[in-house]
mmCIF file of C-alpha atoms and ligand atoms in Angstrom:
data_model
loop_
_atom_site.group_PDB
_atom_site.id
_atom_site.type_symbol
_atom_site.label_atom_id
_atom_site.label_comp_id
_atom_site.label_asym_id
_atom_site.label_seq_id
_atom_site.Cartn_x
_atom_site.Cartn_y
_atom_site.Cartn_z
ATOM 1 C CA UNK S 1 -12.900 -58.556 -244.920
ATOM 2 C CA UNK S 2 -11.997 -56.130 -242.057
ATOM 3 C CA UNK S 3 -8.480 -54.740 -242.418
ATOM 4 C CA UNK S 4 -8.214 -52.534 -239.316
ATOM 5 C CA UNK S 5 -8.359 -53.138 -235.565
ATOM 6 C CA UNK S 6 -11.945 -53.774 -234.406
ATOM 7 C CA UNK S 7 -13.932 -51.192 -232.497
ATOM 8 C CA UNK S 8 -14.665 -52.143 -228.900
ATOM 9 C CA UNK S 9 -18.331 -51.966 -227.933
ATOM 10 C CA UNK S 10 -19.249 -51.961 -224.216
ATOM 11 C CA UNK S 11 -22.802 -50.596 -224.178
ATOM 12 C CA UNK S 12 -25.170 -51.667 -221.386
ATOM 13 C CA UNK S 13 -28.207 -51.261 -223.672
ATOM 14 C CA UNK S 14 -30.692 -53.765 -225.072
ATOM 15 C CA UNK S 15 -28.415 -56.583 -226.401
ATOM 16 C CA UNK S 16 -30.650 -57.385 -229.388
ATOM 17 C CA UNK S 17 -30.659 -53.761 -230.580
ATOM 18 C CA UNK S 18 -26.863 -53.650 -230.383
ATOM 19 C CA UNK S 19 -26.418 -56.978 -232.155
ATOM 20 C CA UNK S 20 -28.777 -55.841 -234.962
ATOM 21 C CA UNK S 21 -27.035 -52.466 -235.373
ATOM 22 C CA UNK S 22 -23.577 -54.074 -235.402
ATOM 23 C CA UNK S 23 -24.490 -56.206 -238.423
ATOM 24 C CA UNK S 24 -24.054 -53.195 -240.722
ATOM 25 C CA UNK S 25 -21.539 -51.192 -238.697
ATOM 26 C CA UNK S 26 -17.775 -50.797 -239.063
ATOM 27 C CA UNK S 27 -17.408 -52.859 -242.293
ATOM 28 C CA UNK S 28 -13.658 -52.182 -242.609
ATOM 29 C CA UNK S 29 -12.780 -52.988 -238.987
ATOM 30 C CA UNK S 30 -15.421 -55.150 -237.391
ATOM 31 C CA UNK S 31 -16.203 -54.933 -233.692
ATOM 32 C CA UNK S 32 -15.794 -56.690 -230.351
ATOM 33 C CA UNK S 33 -19.108 -56.595 -228.510
ATOM 34 C CA UNK S 34 -18.526 -57.168 -224.797
ATOM 35 C CA UNK S 35 -22.206 -58.034 -224.265
ATOM 36 C CA UNK S 36 -21.412 -61.183 -226.204
ATOM 37 C CA UNK S 37 -20.247 -63.835 -223.683
ATOM 38 C CA UNK S 38 -17.872 -65.225 -226.314
ATOM 39 C CA UNK S 39 -15.820 -61.999 -225.976
ATOM 40 C CA UNK S 40 -15.420 -62.122 -222.195
ATOM 41 C CA UNK S 41 -11.738 -63.084 -222.483
ATOM 42 C CA UNK S 42 -10.938 -61.558 -225.911
ATOM 43 C CA UNK S 43 -7.570 -59.794 -226.075
ATOM 44 C CA UNK S 44 -8.284 -56.018 -226.207
ATOM 45 C CA UNK S 45 -4.629 -54.931 -226.175
ATOM 46 C CA UNK S 46 -4.680 -53.608 -229.758
ATOM 47 C CA UNK S 47 -8.054 -51.856 -229.689
ATOM 48 C CA UNK S 48 -7.858 -48.175 -230.783
ATOM 49 C CA UNK S 49 -11.472 -47.022 -230.344
ATOM 50 C CA UNK S 50 -14.188 -47.847 -227.824
ATOM 51 C CA UNK S 51 -17.909 -46.988 -227.679
ATOM 52 C CA UNK S 52 -19.012 -47.107 -224.054
ATOM 53 C CA UNK S 53 -22.047 -46.836 -221.780
ATOM 54 C CA UNK S 54 -21.379 -47.705 -218.115
ATOM 55 C CA UNK S 55 -18.195 -49.575 -219.014
ATOM 56 C CA UNK S 56 -16.905 -52.444 -216.880
ATOM 57 C CA UNK S 57 -14.532 -51.429 -214.036
ATOM 58 C CA UNK S 58 -11.574 -53.366 -215.492
ATOM 59 C CA UNK S 59 -12.099 -52.161 -219.049
ATOM 60 C CA UNK S 60 -9.253 -49.671 -219.321
ATOM 61 C CA UNK S 61 -6.661 -52.098 -217.968
ATOM 62 C CA UNK S 62 -7.855 -54.656 -220.536
ATOM 63 C CA UNK S 63 -7.693 -52.063 -223.355
ATOM 64 C CA UNK S 64 -4.554 -50.010 -222.585
ATOM 65 C CA UNK S 65 -3.966 -48.604 -226.081
ATOM 66 C CA UNK S 66 -7.170 -46.655 -226.723
ATOM 67 C CA UNK S 67 -6.831 -43.525 -228.893
ATOM 68 C CA UNK S 68 -10.405 -42.188 -228.574
ATOM 69 C CA UNK S 69 -13.367 -43.040 -226.333
ATOM 70 C CA UNK S 70 -16.922 -42.459 -227.594
ATOM 71 C CA UNK S 71 -19.862 -42.159 -225.212
ATOM 72 C CA UNK S 72 -22.962 -44.138 -226.136
ATOM 73 C CA UNK S 73 -25.046 -41.104 -225.175
ATOM 74 C CA UNK S 74 -24.945 -37.340 -224.826
ATOM 75 C CA UNK S 75 -23.886 -37.606 -221.170
ATOM 76 C CA UNK S 76 -20.384 -38.677 -220.187
ATOM 77 C CA UNK S 77 -20.488 -38.900 -216.371
ATOM 78 C CA UNK S 78 -20.452 -42.720 -216.601
ATOM 79 C CA UNK S 79 -17.059 -42.445 -218.307
ATOM 80 C CA UNK S 80 -15.524 -39.403 -216.587
ATOM 81 C CA UNK S 81 -16.087 -41.007 -213.146
ATOM 82 C CA UNK S 82 -14.478 -44.264 -214.225
ATOM 83 C CA UNK S 83 -11.330 -45.268 -212.307
ATOM 84 C CA UNK S 84 -8.360 -45.583 -214.642
ATOM 85 C CA UNK S 85 -9.801 -43.412 -217.414
ATOM 86 C CA UNK S 86 -6.862 -42.893 -219.823
ATOM 87 C CA UNK S 87 -5.794 -39.436 -220.965
ATOM 88 C CA UNK S 88 -7.361 -39.675 -224.429
ATOM 89 C CA UNK S 89 -10.195 -37.645 -226.004
ATOM 90 C CA UNK S 90 -13.707 -38.533 -224.822
ATOM 91 C CA UNK S 91 -16.376 -37.717 -227.420
ATOM 92 C CA UNK S 92 -20.073 -37.106 -226.634
ATOM 93 C CA UNK S 93 -22.897 -38.312 -228.866
ATOM 94 C CA UNK S 94 -24.621 -35.323 -230.476
ATOM 95 C CA UNK S 95 -27.423 -36.389 -232.752
ATOM 96 C CA UNK S 96 -30.363 -34.660 -234.434
ATOM 97 C CA UNK S 97 -32.853 -37.390 -233.608
ATOM 98 C CA UNK S 98 -31.813 -37.638 -229.949
ATOM 99 C CA UNK S 99 -32.094 -33.861 -229.612
ATOM 100 C CA UNK S 100 -35.505 -33.828 -231.286
ATOM 101 C CA UNK S 101 -36.862 -36.608 -229.069
ATOM 102 C CA UNK S 102 -35.599 -34.879 -225.927
ATOM 103 C CA UNK S 103 -37.408 -31.692 -226.931
ATOM 104 C CA UNK S 104 -40.583 -33.701 -227.595
ATOM 105 C CA UNK S 105 -40.387 -35.076 -224.039
ATOM 106 C CA UNK S 106 -39.741 -31.661 -222.498
ATOM 107 C CA UNK S 107 -42.591 -29.990 -224.410
ATOM 108 C CA UNK S 108 -44.906 -32.890 -223.531
ATOM 109 C CA UNK S 109 -44.137 -32.535 -219.819
ATOM 110 C CA UNK S 110 -44.563 -28.742 -219.807
ATOM 111 C CA UNK S 111 -47.919 -29.109 -221.559
ATOM 112 C CA UNK S 112 -48.911 -31.934 -219.193
ATOM 113 C CA UNK S 113 -48.524 -29.584 -216.229
ATOM 114 C CA UNK S 114 -49.962 -26.550 -218.037
ATOM 115 C CA UNK S 115 -53.110 -28.489 -219.050
ATOM 116 C CA UNK S 116 -53.351 -30.414 -215.743
ATOM 117 C CA UNK S 117 -53.357 -33.823 -217.413
ATOM 118 C CA UNK S 118 -52.710 -35.711 -214.148
ATOM 119 C CA UNK S 119 -55.548 -33.924 -212.308
ATOM 120 C CA UNK S 120 -58.010 -34.685 -215.139
ATOM 121 C CA UNK S 121 -56.821 -38.320 -215.212
ATOM 122 C CA UNK S 122 -57.561 -38.553 -211.489
ATOM 123 C CA UNK S 123 -60.993 -36.975 -211.947
ATOM 124 C CA UNK S 124 -61.765 -39.269 -214.886
ATOM 125 C CA UNK S 125 -60.923 -42.346 -212.788
ATOM 126 C CA UNK S 126 -63.727 -41.266 -210.430
ATOM 127 C CA UNK S 127 -66.141 -40.091 -213.138
ATOM 128 C CA UNK S 128 -65.821 -36.437 -212.117
ATOM 129 C CA UNK S 129 -66.734 -33.775 -214.733
ATOM 130 C CA UNK S 130 -65.175 -30.526 -213.459
ATOM 131 C CA UNK S 131 -63.205 -27.819 -215.204
ATOM 132 C CA UNK S 132 -59.898 -26.598 -213.773
ATOM 133 C CA UNK S 133 -58.092 -23.276 -214.300
ATOM 134 C CA UNK S 134 -56.716 -22.932 -217.811
ATOM 135 C CA UNK S 135 -53.871 -20.418 -218.139
ATOM 136 C CA UNK S 136 -52.260 -19.919 -221.542
ATOM 137 C CA UNK S 137 -48.635 -20.975 -222.118
ATOM 138 C CA UNK S 138 -47.564 -17.336 -222.445
ATOM 139 C CA UNK S 139 -48.546 -16.768 -218.787
ATOM 140 C CA UNK S 140 -46.032 -19.425 -217.684
ATOM 141 C CA UNK S 141 -42.258 -18.967 -217.573
ATOM 142 C CA UNK S 142 -40.183 -22.087 -218.213
ATOM 143 C CA UNK S 143 -36.636 -21.796 -216.857
ATOM 144 C CA UNK S 144 -34.212 -24.111 -218.615
ATOM 145 C CA UNK S 145 -31.138 -25.023 -216.565
ATOM 146 C CA UNK S 146 -28.426 -25.995 -219.033
ATOM 147 C CA UNK S 147 -28.372 -24.210 -222.379
ATOM 148 C CA UNK S 148 -26.318 -26.718 -224.346
ATOM 149 C CA UNK S 149 -27.367 -28.729 -227.386
ATOM 150 C CA UNK S 150 -30.501 -30.074 -225.673
ATOM 151 C CA UNK S 151 -31.465 -27.031 -223.609
ATOM 152 C CA UNK S 152 -31.310 -24.673 -226.582
ATOM 153 C CA UNK S 153 -33.374 -26.935 -228.829
ATOM 154 C CA UNK S 154 -35.994 -27.443 -226.105
ATOM 155 C CA UNK S 155 -36.136 -23.674 -225.569
ATOM 156 C CA UNK S 156 -36.905 -23.038 -229.248
ATOM 157 C CA UNK S 157 -39.715 -25.626 -229.231
ATOM 158 C CA UNK S 158 -41.176 -24.403 -225.938
ATOM 159 C CA UNK S 159 -41.255 -20.877 -227.342
ATOM 160 C CA UNK S 160 -43.049 -22.177 -230.430
ATOM 161 C CA UNK S 161 -45.758 -23.488 -228.066
ATOM 162 C CA UNK S 162 -46.084 -20.008 -226.608
ATOM 163 C CA UNK S 163 -44.244 -20.422 -223.283
ATOM 164 C CA UNK S 164 -42.108 -17.582 -222.015
ATOM 165 C CA UNK S 165 -38.668 -19.245 -221.836
ATOM 166 C CA UNK S 166 -35.608 -18.138 -219.880
ATOM 167 C CA UNK S 167 -32.324 -20.000 -219.432
ATOM 168 C CA UNK S 168 -29.360 -20.459 -217.129
ATOM 169 C CA UNK S 169 -25.873 -21.679 -218.012
ATOM 170 C CA UNK S 170 -22.369 -21.516 -216.590
ATOM 171 C CA UNK S 171 -21.140 -19.007 -219.170
ATOM 172 C CA UNK S 172 -23.202 -16.040 -220.300
ATOM 173 C CA UNK S 173 -25.148 -16.604 -223.515
ATOM 174 C CA UNK S 174 -26.943 -14.282 -225.881
ATOM 175 C CA UNK S 175 -29.871 -16.136 -227.459
ATOM 176 C CA UNK S 176 -32.451 -14.456 -229.666
ATOM 177 C CA UNK S 177 -35.898 -14.229 -228.078
ATOM 178 C CA UNK S 178 -35.009 -15.331 -224.572
ATOM 179 C CA UNK S 179 -33.598 -13.851 -221.389
ATOM 180 C CA UNK S 180 -30.521 -15.697 -220.150
ATOM 181 C CA UNK S 181 -28.701 -15.780 -216.829
ATOM 182 C CA UNK S 182 -25.139 -16.903 -216.158
ATOM 183 C CA UNK S 183 -23.827 -19.014 -213.279
ATOM 184 C CA UNK S 184 -23.649 -16.048 -210.873
ATOM 185 C CA UNK S 185 -27.315 -15.106 -211.313
ATOM 186 C CA UNK S 186 -29.050 -18.315 -210.382
ATOM 187 C CA UNK S 187 -31.325 -16.800 -207.724
ATOM 188 C CA UNK S 188 -32.743 -14.193 -210.112
ATOM 189 C CA UNK S 189 -33.324 -16.946 -212.682
ATOM 190 C CA UNK S 190 -35.126 -19.171 -210.159
ATOM 191 C CA UNK S 191 -37.273 -16.303 -208.893
ATOM 192 C CA UNK S 192 -38.623 -15.779 -212.429
ATOM 193 C CA UNK S 193 -39.308 -19.508 -213.059
ATOM 194 C CA UNK S 194 -42.683 -21.323 -212.882
ATOM 195 C CA UNK S 195 -41.570 -24.590 -214.521
ATOM 196 C CA UNK S 196 -37.916 -25.537 -213.980
ATOM 197 C CA UNK S 197 -36.457 -27.808 -216.676
ATOM 198 C CA UNK S 198 -33.198 -29.560 -215.727
ATOM 199 C CA UNK S 199 -30.933 -30.352 -218.681
ATOM 200 C CA UNK S 200 -27.591 -30.162 -216.908
ATOM 201 C CA UNK S 201 -24.784 -32.702 -217.198
ATOM 202 C CA UNK S 202 -23.634 -34.414 -213.997
ATOM 203 C CA UNK S 203 -20.359 -32.896 -212.769
ATOM 204 C CA UNK S 204 -18.860 -32.037 -209.363
ATOM 205 C CA UNK S 205 -20.579 -28.610 -209.569
ATOM 206 C CA UNK S 206 -24.004 -29.927 -210.530
ATOM 207 C CA UNK S 207 -24.184 -32.890 -208.141
ATOM 208 C CA UNK S 208 -27.341 -32.418 -205.996
ATOM 209 C CA UNK S 209 -27.770 -28.888 -207.310
ATOM 210 C CA UNK S 210 -31.578 -29.369 -207.220
ATOM 211 C CA UNK S 211 -32.052 -29.258 -203.461
ATOM 212 C CA UNK S 212 -34.386 -27.747 -200.856
ATOM 213 C CA UNK S 213 -32.733 -24.319 -201.064
ATOM 214 C CA UNK S 214 -33.108 -24.235 -204.836
ATOM 215 C CA UNK S 215 -36.749 -25.397 -204.826
ATOM 216 C CA UNK S 216 -37.605 -22.728 -202.242
ATOM 217 C CA UNK S 217 -36.353 -19.981 -204.596
ATOM 218 C CA UNK S 218 -38.702 -20.859 -207.485
ATOM 219 C CA UNK S 219 -41.604 -18.473 -208.069
ATOM 220 C CA UNK S 220 -44.695 -19.189 -205.980
ATOM 221 C CA UNK S 221 -48.139 -17.955 -207.039
ATOM 222 C CA UNK S 222 -47.528 -17.885 -210.801
ATOM 223 C CA UNK S 223 -50.153 -18.951 -213.325
ATOM 224 C CA UNK S 224 -49.834 -22.604 -212.205
ATOM 225 C CA UNK S 225 -50.079 -21.658 -208.534
ATOM 226 C CA UNK S 226 -46.986 -23.621 -207.522
ATOM 227 C CA UNK S 227 -43.738 -24.279 -209.336
ATOM 228 C CA UNK S 228 -43.101 -27.535 -211.179
ATOM 229 C CA UNK S 229 -39.794 -29.395 -211.518
ATOM 230 C CA UNK S 230 -38.888 -31.339 -214.670
ATOM 231 C CA UNK S 231 -35.596 -33.254 -214.850
ATOM 232 C CA UNK S 232 -34.231 -35.118 -217.860
ATOM 233 C CA UNK S 233 -30.527 -34.375 -217.266
ATOM 234 C CA UNK S 234 -29.138 -36.637 -214.564
ATOM 235 C CA UNK S 235 -30.705 -38.019 -211.383
ATOM 236 C CA UNK S 236 -27.645 -37.389 -209.243
ATOM 237 C CA UNK S 237 -28.142 -33.659 -209.916
ATOM 238 C CA UNK S 238 -31.202 -33.890 -207.643
ATOM 239 C CA UNK S 239 -31.284 -34.342 -203.865
ATOM 240 C CA UNK S 240 -34.109 -36.828 -203.965
ATOM 241 C CA UNK S 241 -35.068 -36.559 -200.291
ATOM 242 C CA UNK S 242 -35.365 -32.769 -200.680
ATOM 243 C CA UNK S 243 -37.358 -33.263 -203.862
ATOM 244 C CA UNK S 244 -39.822 -35.636 -202.195
ATOM 245 C CA UNK S 245 -40.247 -33.268 -199.231
ATOM 246 C CA UNK S 246 -40.767 -30.273 -201.532
ATOM 247 C CA UNK S 247 -43.535 -32.198 -203.312
ATOM 248 C CA UNK S 248 -45.105 -33.502 -200.104
ATOM 249 C CA UNK S 249 -45.115 -30.094 -198.400
ATOM 250 C CA UNK S 250 -46.445 -28.232 -201.439
ATOM 251 C CA UNK S 251 -43.332 -26.167 -202.185
ATOM 252 C CA UNK S 252 -43.531 -27.846 -205.577
ATOM 253 C CA UNK S 253 -46.905 -28.435 -207.227
ATOM 254 C CA UNK S 254 -45.715 -31.289 -209.408
ATOM 255 C CA UNK S 255 -42.802 -32.894 -211.220
ATOM 256 C CA UNK S 256 -41.839 -34.882 -214.295
ATOM 257 C CA UNK S 257 -38.811 -37.057 -213.739
ATOM 258 C CA UNK S 258 -36.916 -39.180 -216.249
ATOM 259 C CA UNK S 259 -33.743 -39.587 -214.179
ATOM 260 C CA UNK S 260 -33.088 -40.644 -210.573
ATOM 261 C CA UNK S 261 -30.305 -40.887 -207.996
ATOM 262 C CA UNK S 262 -30.594 -44.674 -208.251
ATOM 263 C CA UNK S 263 -31.822 -46.275 -211.484
ATOM 264 C CA UNK S 264 -34.034 -48.179 -211.842
ATOM 265 C CA UNK S 265 -36.076 -46.199 -209.294
ATOM 266 C CA UNK S 266 -36.813 -48.796 -206.564
ATOM 267 C CA UNK S 267 -40.396 -50.131 -206.658
ATOM 268 C CA UNK S 268 -41.079 -48.916 -203.113
ATOM 269 C CA UNK S 269 -39.765 -45.370 -203.637
ATOM 270 C CA UNK S 270 -42.385 -42.836 -202.404
ATOM 271 C CA UNK S 271 -41.967 -40.785 -205.607
ATOM 272 C CA UNK S 272 -44.016 -43.406 -207.483
ATOM 273 C CA UNK S 273 -47.157 -42.510 -205.553
ATOM 274 C CA UNK S 274 -46.978 -38.733 -205.044
ATOM 275 C CA UNK S 275 -49.791 -36.859 -206.822
ATOM 276 C CA UNK S 276 -48.925 -34.929 -209.977
ATOM 277 C CA UNK S 277 -45.557 -36.641 -210.435
ATOM 278 C CA UNK S 278 -44.901 -38.134 -213.881
ATOM 279 C CA UNK S 279 -42.195 -40.798 -213.979
ATOM 280 C CA UNK S 280 -40.497 -42.222 -217.084
ATOM 281 C CA UNK S 281 -37.640 -44.773 -216.955
ATOM 282 C CA UNK S 282 -34.685 -42.748 -218.323
ATOM 283 C CA UNK S 283 -36.180 -42.841 -221.800
ATOM 284 C CA UNK S 284 -36.637 -39.151 -222.588
ATOM 285 C CA UNK S 285 -34.173 -39.502 -225.478
ATOM 286 C CA UNK S 286 -32.643 -42.932 -225.904
ATOM 287 C CA UNK S 287 -29.659 -43.177 -228.252
ATOM 288 C CA UNK S 288 -30.453 -44.599 -231.695
ATOM 289 C CA UNK S 289 -27.679 -47.202 -231.802
ATOM 290 C CA UNK S 290 -27.524 -47.325 -235.622
ATOM 291 C CA UNK S 291 -27.067 -43.539 -235.720
ATOM 292 C CA UNK S 292 -24.496 -43.801 -232.910
ATOM 293 C CA UNK S 293 -22.358 -46.285 -234.859
ATOM 294 C CA UNK S 294 -22.566 -44.155 -238.029
ATOM 295 C CA UNK S 295 -21.516 -41.109 -235.973
ATOM 296 C CA UNK S 296 -18.544 -43.027 -234.549
ATOM 297 C CA UNK S 297 -17.516 -44.265 -238.018
ATOM 298 C CA UNK S 298 -17.617 -40.699 -239.381
ATOM 299 C CA UNK S 299 -15.613 -39.346 -236.454
ATOM 300 C CA UNK S 300 -12.970 -42.104 -236.739
ATOM 301 C CA UNK S 301 -12.627 -41.502 -240.496
ATOM 302 C CA UNK S 302 -12.061 -37.777 -239.889
ATOM 303 C CA UNK S 303 -9.646 -38.456 -237.019
ATOM 304 C CA UNK S 304 -7.571 -40.794 -239.198
ATOM 305 C CA UNK S 305 -7.435 -38.104 -241.926
ATOM 306 C CA UNK S 306 -5.932 -35.782 -239.316
ATOM 307 C CA UNK S 307 -9.105 -33.723 -238.741
ATOM 308 C CA UNK S 308 -10.269 -32.541 -235.303
ATOM 309 C CA UNK S 309 -12.756 -34.723 -233.425
ATOM 310 C CA UNK S 310 -16.177 -33.109 -232.816
ATOM 311 C CA UNK S 311 -17.921 -32.759 -229.424
ATOM 312 C CA UNK S 312 -14.887 -33.586 -227.305
ATOM 313 C CA UNK S 313 -15.418 -33.354 -223.536
ATOM 314 C CA UNK S 314 -13.505 -30.658 -221.665
ATOM 315 C CA UNK S 315 -11.630 -32.491 -218.907
ATOM 316 C CA UNK S 316 -11.571 -29.375 -216.706
ATOM 317 C CA UNK S 317 -15.370 -28.965 -216.584
ATOM 318 C CA UNK S 318 -16.263 -32.649 -216.984
ATOM 319 C CA UNK S 319 -18.803 -32.177 -219.806
HETATM 320 P P1 LIG L 1 -24.177 -29.812 -223.342
HETATM 321 O O1 LIG L 1 -22.814 -30.148 -222.877
HETATM 322 O O2 LIG L 1 -24.392 -29.407 -224.753
HETATM 323 O O3 LIG L 1 -24.782 -28.636 -222.424
HETATM 324 C C1 LIG L 1 -24.622 -28.598 -221.056
HETATM 325 C C2 LIG L 1 -25.176 -27.275 -220.555
HETATM 326 O O4 LIG L 1 -25.114 -27.265 -219.114
HETATM 327 C C3 LIG L 1 -24.364 -26.054 -221.018
HETATM 328 O O5 LIG L 1 -25.209 -24.969 -221.308
HETATM 329 C C4 LIG L 1 -23.510 -25.728 -219.807
HETATM 330 O O6 LIG L 1 -23.125 -24.374 -219.664
HETATM 331 C C5 LIG L 1 -24.454 -26.083 -218.686
HETATM 332 N N1 LIG L 1 -23.701 -26.327 -217.447
HETATM 333 C C6 LIG L 1 -22.837 -27.325 -217.166
HETATM 334 N N2 LIG L 1 -22.335 -27.188 -215.927
HETATM 335 C C7 LIG L 1 -22.899 -26.085 -215.417
HETATM 336 C C8 LIG L 1 -22.780 -25.418 -214.175
HETATM 337 N N3 LIG L 1 -21.959 -25.860 -213.211
HETATM 338 N N4 LIG L 1 -23.501 -24.298 -213.985
HETATM 339 C C9 LIG L 1 -24.307 -23.827 -214.973
HETATM 340 N N5 LIG L 1 -24.470 -24.417 -216.184
HETATM 341 C C10 LIG L 1 -23.768 -25.530 -216.397
HETATM 342 O O7 LIG L 1 -25.101 -31.065 -222.974
HETATM 343 P P2 LIG L 1 -26.430 -31.554 -223.693
HETATM 344 O O8 LIG L 1 -27.365 -30.418 -223.787
HETATM 345 O O9 LIG L 1 -26.123 -32.291 -224.936
HETATM 346 O O10 LIG L 1 -26.951 -32.640 -222.633
HETATM 347 C C11 LIG L 1 -27.247 -32.301 -221.302
HETATM 348 C C12 LIG L 1 -27.399 -33.559 -220.466
HETATM 349 O O11 LIG L 1 -28.626 -34.208 -220.750
HETATM 350 C C13 LIG L 1 -26.368 -34.662 -220.708
HETATM 351 O O12 LIG L 1 -25.160 -34.375 -220.059
HETATM 352 C C14 LIG L 1 -27.055 -35.877 -220.133
HETATM 353 O O13 LIG L 1 -26.716 -36.003 -218.773
HETATM 354 C C15 LIG L 1 -28.542 -35.556 -220.271
HETATM 355 N N6 LIG L 1 -29.229 -36.444 -221.220
HETATM 356 C C16 LIG L 1 -30.305 -37.184 -220.769
HETATM 357 C C17 LIG L 1 -30.986 -37.993 -221.640
HETATM 358 C C18 LIG L 1 -32.188 -38.741 -221.179
HETATM 359 O O14 LIG L 1 -32.705 -39.596 -221.920
HETATM 360 N N7 LIG L 1 -32.703 -38.469 -219.998
HETATM 361 C C19 LIG L 1 -30.608 -38.118 -223.047
HETATM 362 C C20 LIG L 1 -29.480 -37.291 -223.413
HETATM 363 C C21 LIG L 1 -28.825 -36.492 -222.524
HETATM 364 P P3 LIG L 1 -22.180 -23.660 -220.767
HETATM 365 O O15 LIG L 1 -23.082 -23.502 -221.975
HETATM 366 O O16 LIG L 1 -21.822 -22.392 -220.144
HETATM 367 O O17 LIG L 1 -21.045 -24.589 -221.021
HETATM 368 C C1 LIG L 2 -27.648 -39.785 -222.562
HETATM 369 C C2 LIG L 2 -28.740 -40.483 -221.908
HETATM 370 O O1 LIG L 2 -26.798 -39.204 -221.878
HETATM 371 O O2 LIG L 2 -29.478 -41.244 -222.580
HETATM 372 O O3 LIG L 2 -27.609 -39.792 -223.805
HETATM 373 O O4 LIG L 2 -28.937 -40.308 -220.709
#
């Protein structure tokens, strides 16, 4: 029988997955799942903890006594931008499996462009047997923008595949085996990059950072001929009109995009039909909801023992 205040769940994910995961979660407190219609008018006044993904606009006035907010994913822009966000710690989801799956996606996309998978698919559709240039990974430099939990793991796995990997982050970093650039040296970083991988959080500083000026600074004439843009961070970090134009005019030779300014990407968006553009529906690394609830339980237990919360967002930087 639960003895503590229930945990509030407002996660705009697949309802069945949440309902299944909640069956074994929070045994000593229970939960209030806002996806469940029966909870639409439930009193949230006494709730201490909330797990959120794109929370409802009125949520924080309904739950005025929150002590900690947990994001349902690694990103927190959907919470930090929320009107009425209370001054309590916001905790990101950092998870081995999520990190691993993100790196799988990033490596897959870099290899897709290296090995010209889209061009061969097009040839195959027309029964064309023709070989295309085949550079080795070591001839290609992948520039990772954002060297946090995800960027650093992806860098290690890209290096294992043989790519030359460099990275850019706000603060200077020393990372074994790779050249790094800090916030002030973005142009030098871009000029050395053949495949740009975006793993930045969405903040005021990173909004529309991937624009025409940035694309024009990527290295032309590298082993792939033209630079490639891969984004699995946030869609609002990209100026999508500039991105489309860069692809259409050949400034970029291709792209792999998991995130978009507007999601779902509208069915008539021109990006769907541009050659050598791979599109996935914001699924590069979906949160494992069971692991998320276990993470939240562990963090709450530590918090209630007086220990520091892990992976708390810095309000000043927004990530
Ligand atoms: P972290 O907070 O661990 O890392 C963020 C990185 O971005 C840090 O290296 C940070 O620099 C850098 N950064 C932030 N702002 C700037 C800036 N203005 N200039 C330069 N560098 C900057 O985040 P994660 O690696 O865990 O996640 C990154 C993002 O990936 C998430 O915020 C989320 O939006 C996205 N994501 C997407 C998923 C998907 O399925 N598509 C799944 C999970 C996450 P510094 O190191 O100096 O602080
Ligand atoms: C996340 C995401 O931030 O899935 O975790 O986008």
